[in-house]
PDB file of C-alpha atoms in Angstrom:
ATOM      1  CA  UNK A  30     -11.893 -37.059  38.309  1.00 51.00           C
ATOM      2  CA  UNK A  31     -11.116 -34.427  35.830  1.00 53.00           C
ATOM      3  CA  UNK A  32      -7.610 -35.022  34.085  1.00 58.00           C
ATOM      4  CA  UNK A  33      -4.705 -32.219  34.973  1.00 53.00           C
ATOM      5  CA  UNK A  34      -4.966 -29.114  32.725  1.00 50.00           C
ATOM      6  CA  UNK A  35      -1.343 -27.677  32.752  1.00 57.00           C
ATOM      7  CA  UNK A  36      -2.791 -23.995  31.068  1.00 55.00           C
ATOM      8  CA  UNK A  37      -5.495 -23.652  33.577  1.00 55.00           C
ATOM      9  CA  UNK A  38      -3.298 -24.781  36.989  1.00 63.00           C
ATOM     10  CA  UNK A  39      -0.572 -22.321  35.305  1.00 66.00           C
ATOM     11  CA  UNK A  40      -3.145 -19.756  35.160  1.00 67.00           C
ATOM     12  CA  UNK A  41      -4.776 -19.897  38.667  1.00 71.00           C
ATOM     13  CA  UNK A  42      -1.395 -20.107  39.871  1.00 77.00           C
ATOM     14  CA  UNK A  43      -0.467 -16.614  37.939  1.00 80.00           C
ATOM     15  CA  UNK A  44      -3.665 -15.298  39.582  1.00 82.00           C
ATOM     16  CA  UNK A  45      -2.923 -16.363  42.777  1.00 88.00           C
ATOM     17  CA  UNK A  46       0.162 -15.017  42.937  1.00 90.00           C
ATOM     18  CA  UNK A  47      -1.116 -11.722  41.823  1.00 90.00           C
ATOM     19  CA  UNK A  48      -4.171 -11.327  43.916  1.00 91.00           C
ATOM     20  CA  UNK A  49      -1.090 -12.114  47.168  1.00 93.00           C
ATOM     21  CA  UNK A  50       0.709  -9.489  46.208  1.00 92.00           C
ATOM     22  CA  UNK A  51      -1.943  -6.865  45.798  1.00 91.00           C
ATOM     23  CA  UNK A  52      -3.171  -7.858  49.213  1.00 93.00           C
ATOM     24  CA  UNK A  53       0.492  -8.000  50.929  1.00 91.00           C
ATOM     25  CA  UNK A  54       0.950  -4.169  49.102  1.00 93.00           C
ATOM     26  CA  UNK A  55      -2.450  -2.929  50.402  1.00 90.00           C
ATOM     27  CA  UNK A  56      -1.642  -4.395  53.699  1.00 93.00           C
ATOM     28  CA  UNK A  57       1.696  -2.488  54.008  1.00 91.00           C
ATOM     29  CA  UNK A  58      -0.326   0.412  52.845  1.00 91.00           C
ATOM     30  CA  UNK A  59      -3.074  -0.022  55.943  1.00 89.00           C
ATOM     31  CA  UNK A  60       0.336  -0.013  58.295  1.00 91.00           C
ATOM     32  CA  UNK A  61       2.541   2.289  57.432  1.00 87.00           C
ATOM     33  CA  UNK A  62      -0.894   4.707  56.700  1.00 80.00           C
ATOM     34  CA  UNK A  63      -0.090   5.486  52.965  1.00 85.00           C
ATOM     35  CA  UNK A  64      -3.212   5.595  50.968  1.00 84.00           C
ATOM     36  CA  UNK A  65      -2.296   3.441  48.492  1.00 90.00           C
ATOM     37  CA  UNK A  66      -5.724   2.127  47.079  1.00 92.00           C
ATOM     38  CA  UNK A  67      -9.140   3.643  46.726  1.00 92.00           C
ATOM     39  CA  UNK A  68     -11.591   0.612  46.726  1.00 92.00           C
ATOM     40  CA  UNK A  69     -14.311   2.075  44.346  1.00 94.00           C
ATOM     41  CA  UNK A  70     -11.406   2.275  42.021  1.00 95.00           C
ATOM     42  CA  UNK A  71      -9.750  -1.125  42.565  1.00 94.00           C
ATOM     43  CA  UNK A  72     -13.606  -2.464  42.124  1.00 95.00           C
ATOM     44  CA  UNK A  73     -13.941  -0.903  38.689  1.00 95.00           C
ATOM     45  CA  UNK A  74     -10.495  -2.049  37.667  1.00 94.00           C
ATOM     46  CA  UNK A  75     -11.213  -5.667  38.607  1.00 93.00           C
ATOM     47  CA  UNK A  76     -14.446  -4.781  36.483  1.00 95.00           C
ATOM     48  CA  UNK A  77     -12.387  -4.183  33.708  1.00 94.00           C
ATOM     49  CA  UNK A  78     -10.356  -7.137  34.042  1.00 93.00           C
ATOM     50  CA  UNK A  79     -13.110  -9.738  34.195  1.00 92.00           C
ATOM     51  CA  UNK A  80     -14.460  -8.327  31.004  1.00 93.00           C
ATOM     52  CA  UNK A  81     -11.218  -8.647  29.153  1.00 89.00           C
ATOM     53  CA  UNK A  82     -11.072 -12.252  30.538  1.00 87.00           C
ATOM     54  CA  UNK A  83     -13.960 -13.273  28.540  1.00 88.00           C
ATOM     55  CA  UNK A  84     -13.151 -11.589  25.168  1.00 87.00           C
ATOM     56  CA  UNK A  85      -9.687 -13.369  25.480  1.00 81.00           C
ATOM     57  CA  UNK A  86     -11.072 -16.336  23.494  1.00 80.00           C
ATOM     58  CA  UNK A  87     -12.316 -13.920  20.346  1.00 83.00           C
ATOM     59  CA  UNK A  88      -8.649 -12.144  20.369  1.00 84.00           C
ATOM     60  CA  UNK A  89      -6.935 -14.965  20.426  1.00 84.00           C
ATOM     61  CA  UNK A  90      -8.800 -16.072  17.320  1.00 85.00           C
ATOM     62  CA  UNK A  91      -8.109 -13.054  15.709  1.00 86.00           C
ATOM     63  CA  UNK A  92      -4.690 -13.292  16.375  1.00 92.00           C
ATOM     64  CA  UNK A  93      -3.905 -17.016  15.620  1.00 93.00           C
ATOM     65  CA  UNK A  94      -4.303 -16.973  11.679  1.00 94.00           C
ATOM     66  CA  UNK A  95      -2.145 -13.881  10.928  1.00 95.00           C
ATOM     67  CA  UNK A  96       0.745 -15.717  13.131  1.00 96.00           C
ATOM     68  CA  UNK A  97       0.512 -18.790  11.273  1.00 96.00           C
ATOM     69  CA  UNK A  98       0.625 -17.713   8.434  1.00 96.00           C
ATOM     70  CA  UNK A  99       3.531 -15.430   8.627  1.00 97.00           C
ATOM     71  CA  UNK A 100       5.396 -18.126  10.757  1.00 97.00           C
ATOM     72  CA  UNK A 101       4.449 -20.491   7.667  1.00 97.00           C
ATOM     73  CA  UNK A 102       6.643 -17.993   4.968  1.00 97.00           C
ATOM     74  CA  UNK A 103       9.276 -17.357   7.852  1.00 97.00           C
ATOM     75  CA  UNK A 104      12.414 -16.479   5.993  1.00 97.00           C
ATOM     76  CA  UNK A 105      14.399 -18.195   8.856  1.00 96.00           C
ATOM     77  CA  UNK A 106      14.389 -20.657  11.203  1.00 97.00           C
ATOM     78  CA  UNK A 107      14.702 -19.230  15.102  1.00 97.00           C
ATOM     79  CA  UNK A 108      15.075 -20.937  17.800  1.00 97.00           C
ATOM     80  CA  UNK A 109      14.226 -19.846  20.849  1.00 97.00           C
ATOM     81  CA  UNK A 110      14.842 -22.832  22.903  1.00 96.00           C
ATOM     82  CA  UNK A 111      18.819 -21.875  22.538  1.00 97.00           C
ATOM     83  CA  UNK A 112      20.296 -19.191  24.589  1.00 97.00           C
ATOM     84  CA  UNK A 113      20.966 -17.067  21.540  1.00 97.00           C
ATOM     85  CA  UNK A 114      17.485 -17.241  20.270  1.00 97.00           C
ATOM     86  CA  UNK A 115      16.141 -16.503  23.698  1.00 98.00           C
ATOM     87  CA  UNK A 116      18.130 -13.782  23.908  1.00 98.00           C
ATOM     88  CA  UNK A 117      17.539 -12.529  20.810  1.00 98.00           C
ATOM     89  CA  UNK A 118      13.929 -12.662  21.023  1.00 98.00           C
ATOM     90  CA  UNK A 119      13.848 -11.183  24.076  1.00 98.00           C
ATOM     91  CA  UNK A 120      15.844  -7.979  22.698  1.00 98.00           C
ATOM     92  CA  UNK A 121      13.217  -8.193  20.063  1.00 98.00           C
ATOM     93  CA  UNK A 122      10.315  -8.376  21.851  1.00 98.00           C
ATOM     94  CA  UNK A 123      11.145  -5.559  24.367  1.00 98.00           C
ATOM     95  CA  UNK A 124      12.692  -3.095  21.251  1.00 98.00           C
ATOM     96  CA  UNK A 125       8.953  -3.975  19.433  1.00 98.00           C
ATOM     97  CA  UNK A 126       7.219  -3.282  23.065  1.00 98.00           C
ATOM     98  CA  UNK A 127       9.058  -0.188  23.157  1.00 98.00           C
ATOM     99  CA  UNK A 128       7.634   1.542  20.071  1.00 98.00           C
ATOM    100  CA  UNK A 129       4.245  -0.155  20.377  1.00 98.00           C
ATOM    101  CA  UNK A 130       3.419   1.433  23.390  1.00 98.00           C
ATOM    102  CA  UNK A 131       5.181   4.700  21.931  1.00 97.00           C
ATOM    103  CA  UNK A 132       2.857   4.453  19.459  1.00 97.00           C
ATOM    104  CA  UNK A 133      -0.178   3.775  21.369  1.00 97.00           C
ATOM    105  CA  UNK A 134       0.494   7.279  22.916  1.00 97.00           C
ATOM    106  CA  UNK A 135       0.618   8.907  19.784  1.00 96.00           C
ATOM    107  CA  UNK A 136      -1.670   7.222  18.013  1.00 96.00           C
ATOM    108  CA  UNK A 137      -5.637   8.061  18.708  1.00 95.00           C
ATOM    109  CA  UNK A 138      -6.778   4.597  17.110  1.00 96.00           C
ATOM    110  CA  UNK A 139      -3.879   3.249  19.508  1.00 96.00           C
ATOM    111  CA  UNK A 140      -4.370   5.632  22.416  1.00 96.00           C
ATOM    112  CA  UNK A 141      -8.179   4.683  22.576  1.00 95.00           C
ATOM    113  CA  UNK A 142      -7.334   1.060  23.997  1.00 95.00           C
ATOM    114  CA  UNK A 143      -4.476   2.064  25.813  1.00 96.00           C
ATOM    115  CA  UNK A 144      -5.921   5.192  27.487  1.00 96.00           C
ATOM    116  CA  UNK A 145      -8.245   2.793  29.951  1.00 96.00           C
ATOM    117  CA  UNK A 146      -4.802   1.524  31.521  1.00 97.00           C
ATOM    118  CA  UNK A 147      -4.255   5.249  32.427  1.00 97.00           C
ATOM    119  CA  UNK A 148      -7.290   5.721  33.549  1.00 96.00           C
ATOM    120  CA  UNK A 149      -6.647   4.968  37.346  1.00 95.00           C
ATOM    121  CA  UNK A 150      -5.520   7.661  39.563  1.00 95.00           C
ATOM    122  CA  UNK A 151      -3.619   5.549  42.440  1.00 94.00           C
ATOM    123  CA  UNK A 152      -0.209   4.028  41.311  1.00 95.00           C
ATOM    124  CA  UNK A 153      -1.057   0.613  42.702  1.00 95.00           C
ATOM    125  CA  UNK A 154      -0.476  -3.280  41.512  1.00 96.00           C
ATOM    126  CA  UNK A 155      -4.453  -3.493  40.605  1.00 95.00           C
ATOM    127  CA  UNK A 156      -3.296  -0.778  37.740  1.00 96.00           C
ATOM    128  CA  UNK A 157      -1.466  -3.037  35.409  1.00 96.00           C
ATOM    129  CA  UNK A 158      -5.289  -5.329  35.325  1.00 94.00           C
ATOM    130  CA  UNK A 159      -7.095  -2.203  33.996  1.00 95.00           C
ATOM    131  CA  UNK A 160      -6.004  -2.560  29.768  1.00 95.00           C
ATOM    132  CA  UNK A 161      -8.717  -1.748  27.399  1.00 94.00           C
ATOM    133  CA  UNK A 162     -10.537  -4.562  26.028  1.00 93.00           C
ATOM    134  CA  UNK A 163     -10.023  -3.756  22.368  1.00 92.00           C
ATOM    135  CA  UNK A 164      -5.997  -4.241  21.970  1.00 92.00           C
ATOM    136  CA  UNK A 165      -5.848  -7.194  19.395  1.00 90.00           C
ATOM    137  CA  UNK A 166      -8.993  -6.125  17.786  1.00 89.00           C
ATOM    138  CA  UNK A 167      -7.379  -2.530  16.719  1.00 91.00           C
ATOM    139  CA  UNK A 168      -4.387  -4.739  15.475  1.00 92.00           C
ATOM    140  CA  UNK A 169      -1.859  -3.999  18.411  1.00 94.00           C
ATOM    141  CA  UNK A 170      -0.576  -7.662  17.686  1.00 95.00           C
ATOM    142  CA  UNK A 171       0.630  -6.397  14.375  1.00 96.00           C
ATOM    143  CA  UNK A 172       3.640  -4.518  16.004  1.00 97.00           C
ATOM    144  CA  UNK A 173       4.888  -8.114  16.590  1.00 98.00           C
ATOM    145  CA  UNK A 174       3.490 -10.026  13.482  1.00 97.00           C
ATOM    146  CA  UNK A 175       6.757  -9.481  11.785  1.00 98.00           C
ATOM    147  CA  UNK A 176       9.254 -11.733  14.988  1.00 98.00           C
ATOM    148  CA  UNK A 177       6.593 -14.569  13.443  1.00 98.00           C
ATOM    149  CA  UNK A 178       7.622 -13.872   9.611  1.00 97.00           C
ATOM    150  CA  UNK A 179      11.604 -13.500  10.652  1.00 97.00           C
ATOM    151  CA  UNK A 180      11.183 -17.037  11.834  1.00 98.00           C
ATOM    152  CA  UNK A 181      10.547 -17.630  15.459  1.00 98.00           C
ATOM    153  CA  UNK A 182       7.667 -19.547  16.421  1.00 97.00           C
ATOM    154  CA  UNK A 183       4.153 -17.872  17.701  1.00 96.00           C
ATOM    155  CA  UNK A 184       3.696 -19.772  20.784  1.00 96.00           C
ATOM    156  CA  UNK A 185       7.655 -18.429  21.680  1.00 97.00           C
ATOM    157  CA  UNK A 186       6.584 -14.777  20.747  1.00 97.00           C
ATOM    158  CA  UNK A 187       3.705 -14.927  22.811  1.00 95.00           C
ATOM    159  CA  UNK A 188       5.795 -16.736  25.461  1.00 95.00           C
ATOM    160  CA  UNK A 189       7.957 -13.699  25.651  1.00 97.00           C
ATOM    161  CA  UNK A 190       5.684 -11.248  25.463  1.00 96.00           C
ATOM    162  CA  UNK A 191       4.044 -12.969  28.365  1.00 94.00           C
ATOM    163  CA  UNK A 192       6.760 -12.683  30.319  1.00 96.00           C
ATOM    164  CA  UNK A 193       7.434  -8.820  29.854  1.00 97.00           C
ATOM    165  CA  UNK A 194       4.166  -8.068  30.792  1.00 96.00           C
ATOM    166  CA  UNK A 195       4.690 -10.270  33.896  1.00 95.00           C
ATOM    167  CA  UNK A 196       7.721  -8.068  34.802  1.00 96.00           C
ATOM    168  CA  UNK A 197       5.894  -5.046  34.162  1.00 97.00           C
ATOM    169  CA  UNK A 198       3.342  -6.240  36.902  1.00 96.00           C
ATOM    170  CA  UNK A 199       5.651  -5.232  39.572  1.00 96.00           C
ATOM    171  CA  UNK A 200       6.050  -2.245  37.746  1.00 97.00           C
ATOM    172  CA  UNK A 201       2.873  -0.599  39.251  1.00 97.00           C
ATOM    173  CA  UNK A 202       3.413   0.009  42.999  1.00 95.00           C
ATOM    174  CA  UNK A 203       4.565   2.774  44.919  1.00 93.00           C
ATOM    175  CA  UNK A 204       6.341   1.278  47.721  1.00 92.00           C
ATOM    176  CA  UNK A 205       9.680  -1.091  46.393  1.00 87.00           C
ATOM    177  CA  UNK A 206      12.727  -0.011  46.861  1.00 87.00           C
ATOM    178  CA  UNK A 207      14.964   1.848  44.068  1.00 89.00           C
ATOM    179  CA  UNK A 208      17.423  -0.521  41.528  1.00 92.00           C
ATOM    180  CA  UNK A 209      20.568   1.225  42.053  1.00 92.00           C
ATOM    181  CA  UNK A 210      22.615   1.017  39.199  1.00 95.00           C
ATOM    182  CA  UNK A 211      20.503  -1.501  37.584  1.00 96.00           C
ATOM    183  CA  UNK A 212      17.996   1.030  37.044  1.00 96.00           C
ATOM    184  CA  UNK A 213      20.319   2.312  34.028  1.00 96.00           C
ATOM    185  CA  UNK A 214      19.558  -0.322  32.039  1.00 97.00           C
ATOM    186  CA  UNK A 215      16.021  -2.460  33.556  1.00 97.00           C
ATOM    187  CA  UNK A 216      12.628  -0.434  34.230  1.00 97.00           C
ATOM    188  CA  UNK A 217      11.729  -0.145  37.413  1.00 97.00           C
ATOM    189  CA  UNK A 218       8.637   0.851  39.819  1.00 96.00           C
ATOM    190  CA  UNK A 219      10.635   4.547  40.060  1.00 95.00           C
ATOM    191  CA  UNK A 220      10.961   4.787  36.162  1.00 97.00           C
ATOM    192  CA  UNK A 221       7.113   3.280  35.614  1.00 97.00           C
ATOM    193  CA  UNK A 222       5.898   5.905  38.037  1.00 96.00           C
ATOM    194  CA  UNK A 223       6.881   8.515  35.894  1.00 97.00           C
ATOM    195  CA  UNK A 224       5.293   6.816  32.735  1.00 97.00           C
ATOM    196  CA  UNK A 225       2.219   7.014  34.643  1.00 97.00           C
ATOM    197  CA  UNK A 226       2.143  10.473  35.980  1.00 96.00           C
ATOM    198  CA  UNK A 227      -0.209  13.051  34.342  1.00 94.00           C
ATOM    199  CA  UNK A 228       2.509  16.029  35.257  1.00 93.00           C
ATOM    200  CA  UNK A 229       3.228  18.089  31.718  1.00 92.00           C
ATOM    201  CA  UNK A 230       6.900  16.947  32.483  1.00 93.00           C
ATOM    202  CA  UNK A 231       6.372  13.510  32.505  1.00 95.00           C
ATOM    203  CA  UNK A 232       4.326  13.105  29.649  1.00 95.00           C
ATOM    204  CA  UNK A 233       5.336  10.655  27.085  1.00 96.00           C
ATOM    205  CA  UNK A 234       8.236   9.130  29.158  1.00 97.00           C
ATOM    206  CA  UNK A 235       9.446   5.741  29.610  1.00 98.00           C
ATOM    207  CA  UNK A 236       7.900   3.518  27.120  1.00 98.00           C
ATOM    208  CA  UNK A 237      10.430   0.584  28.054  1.00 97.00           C
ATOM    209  CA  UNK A 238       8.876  -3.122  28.778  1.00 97.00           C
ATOM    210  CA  UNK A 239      11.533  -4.681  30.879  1.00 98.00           C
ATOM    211  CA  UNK A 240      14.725  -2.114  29.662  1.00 98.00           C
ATOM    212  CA  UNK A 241      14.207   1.439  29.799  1.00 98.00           C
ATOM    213  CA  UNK A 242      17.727   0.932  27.524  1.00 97.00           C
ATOM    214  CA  UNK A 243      15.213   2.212  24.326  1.00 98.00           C
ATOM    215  CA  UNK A 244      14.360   5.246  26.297  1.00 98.00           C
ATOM    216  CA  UNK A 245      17.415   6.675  26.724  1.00 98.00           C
ATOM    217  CA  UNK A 246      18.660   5.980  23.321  1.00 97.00           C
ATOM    218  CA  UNK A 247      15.690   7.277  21.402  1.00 97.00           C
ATOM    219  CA  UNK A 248      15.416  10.282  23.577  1.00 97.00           C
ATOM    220  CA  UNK A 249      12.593   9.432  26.020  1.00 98.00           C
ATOM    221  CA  UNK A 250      14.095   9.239  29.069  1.00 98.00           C
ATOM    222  CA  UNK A 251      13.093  10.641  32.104  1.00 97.00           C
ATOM    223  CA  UNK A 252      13.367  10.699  35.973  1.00 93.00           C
ATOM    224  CA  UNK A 253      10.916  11.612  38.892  1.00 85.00           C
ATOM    225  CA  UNK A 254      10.907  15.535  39.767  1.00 82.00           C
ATOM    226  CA  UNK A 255      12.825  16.095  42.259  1.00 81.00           C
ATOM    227  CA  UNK A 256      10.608  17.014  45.567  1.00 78.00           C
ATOM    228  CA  UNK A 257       7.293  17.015  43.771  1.00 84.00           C
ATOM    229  CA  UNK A 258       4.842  14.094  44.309  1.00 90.00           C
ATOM    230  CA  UNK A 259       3.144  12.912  40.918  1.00 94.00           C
ATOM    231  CA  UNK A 260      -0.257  12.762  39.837  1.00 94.00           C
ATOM    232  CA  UNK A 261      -1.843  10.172  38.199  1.00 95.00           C
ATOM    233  CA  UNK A 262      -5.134   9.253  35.549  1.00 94.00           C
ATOM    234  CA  UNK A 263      -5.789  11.090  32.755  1.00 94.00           C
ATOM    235  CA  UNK A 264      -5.548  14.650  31.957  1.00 85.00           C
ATOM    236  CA  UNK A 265      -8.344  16.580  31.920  1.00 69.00           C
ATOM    237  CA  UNK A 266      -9.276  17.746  28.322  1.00 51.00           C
ATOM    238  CA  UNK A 267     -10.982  21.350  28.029  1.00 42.00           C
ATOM    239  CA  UNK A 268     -14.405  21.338  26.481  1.00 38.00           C
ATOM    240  CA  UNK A 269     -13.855  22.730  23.043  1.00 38.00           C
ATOM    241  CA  UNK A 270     -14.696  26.447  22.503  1.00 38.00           C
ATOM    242  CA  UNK A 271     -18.091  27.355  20.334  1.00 34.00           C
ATOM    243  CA  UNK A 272     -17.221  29.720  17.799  1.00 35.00           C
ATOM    244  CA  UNK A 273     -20.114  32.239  17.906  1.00 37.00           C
ATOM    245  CA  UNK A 274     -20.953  34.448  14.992  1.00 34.00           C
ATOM    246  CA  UNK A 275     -24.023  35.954  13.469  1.00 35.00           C
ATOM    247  CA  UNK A 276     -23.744  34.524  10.245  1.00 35.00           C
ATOM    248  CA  UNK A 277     -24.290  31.200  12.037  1.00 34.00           C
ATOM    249  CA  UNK A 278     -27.388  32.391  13.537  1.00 32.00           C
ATOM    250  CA  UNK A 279     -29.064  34.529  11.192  1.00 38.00           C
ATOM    251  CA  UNK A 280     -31.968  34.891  13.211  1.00 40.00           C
ATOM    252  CA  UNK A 281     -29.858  35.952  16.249  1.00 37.00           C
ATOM    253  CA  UNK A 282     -30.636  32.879  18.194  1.00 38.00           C
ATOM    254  CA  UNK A 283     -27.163  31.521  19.759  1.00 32.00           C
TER     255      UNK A 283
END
């Protein structure tokens, strides 16, 4: 009998949990007749997820050493097994989410991973699987290198980035209900739709993790048109024009 692996139950539980909720959201889909999934889509996006399952091991390797060492010349000690430090970190992690994923939309180098996960064209739960396989290998982890060099431990960092990307999973659907007032200050399915949405007017919005607080104070805040559904993927990109001229074709041939 193989000994209990805490990591891997933990995982298959996190899987589990996700692959119930994508079914109970397509389900509720299939009744109330909203098409919510297109299943060539939700079969490449499970595609992509599998292959960024088996590069994990390589990124985490490529992360591991810069952590250490910058948690080894921390000029503090942090701890974020007190409620300060877990708040703190927290604060940290989603104000660094906030302008990486700015960044990644401004960025080509950045854009290039981060363009896959906006790449579908339904708003679904199967949407926040589809992330580009190349993240950690492009150095996105060193948005957050410096949390390890101000003192608080790697395995803590990667804890709470964990669990913002968690939250964000329930980000992706189309069909939970509105925050109320909480959606002034936490991100929500409404705000994430708009993130999403390939409309000129709702390009570059809401980069928030689990606060769209960073939004509206850095000026990238905005809400759903009113009475216009959204469209999602990528925007097209016009081919680029050929310049013709005849001194580029001396012999007339163009």
């Amino acid at each position: 009998m193989q000994p209990f692996d805490p990591v891997h139950s933990m995982r298959f539980g996190v899987i589990a949990v996700a692959m119930a909720f994508m079914l109970l959201e397509y389900l509720i889909g299939r009744l109330a007749h909203h098409d919510l999934y297109d299943m060539r889509e939700t079969a490449a996006t499970f595609g992509v997820a599998a292959g960024h399952a088996l590069i994990r091991g390589l990124e985490a390797a490529i992360v591991a050493l810069p952590f250490m060492l910058a948690y080894d010349h921390r000029i503090f000690d942090l701890d974020a097994g007190t409620v300060a430090g877990a708040i703190l970190l927290f604060l940290a992690v989603d104000f660094i989410y906030y302008w990486h994923h700015r960044a990644s939309h401004h960025i080509r180098w950045l854009w290039a991973t981060h363009s896959v996960h906006h790449s579908p064209t339904r708003m679904n739960l199967t949407a926040a699987l589809r992330l580009g396989w190349t993240a950690n290998i492009s150095g996105h982890f060193l948005f957050y290198l410096p949390l390890a060099f101000l003192g608080f431990h790697p395995f803590a960092i990667v804890a709470a980035l964990g669990a913002n990307l968690a939250y964000q999973f329930f980000l992706h659907t189309e069909i939970s209900p509105r925050f109320g007032v909480l959606e002034w200050i936490l991100n929500s399915p409404a705000h994430h739709r708009v993130h999403h949405a390939s409309d000129v007017e709702c390009l570059d919005k809401n980069f928030g993790g689990t606060l769209i607080l960073f939004d509206r104070l850095f000026g990238t805040f905005a809400k759903a048109p009113d009475g216009k559904p959204l469209t999602y993927g990528l925007r097209a990109v016009a081919p680029r024009r050929i310049i013709r001229c005849a001194s580029c074709f001396p012999n007339g041939a163009q």
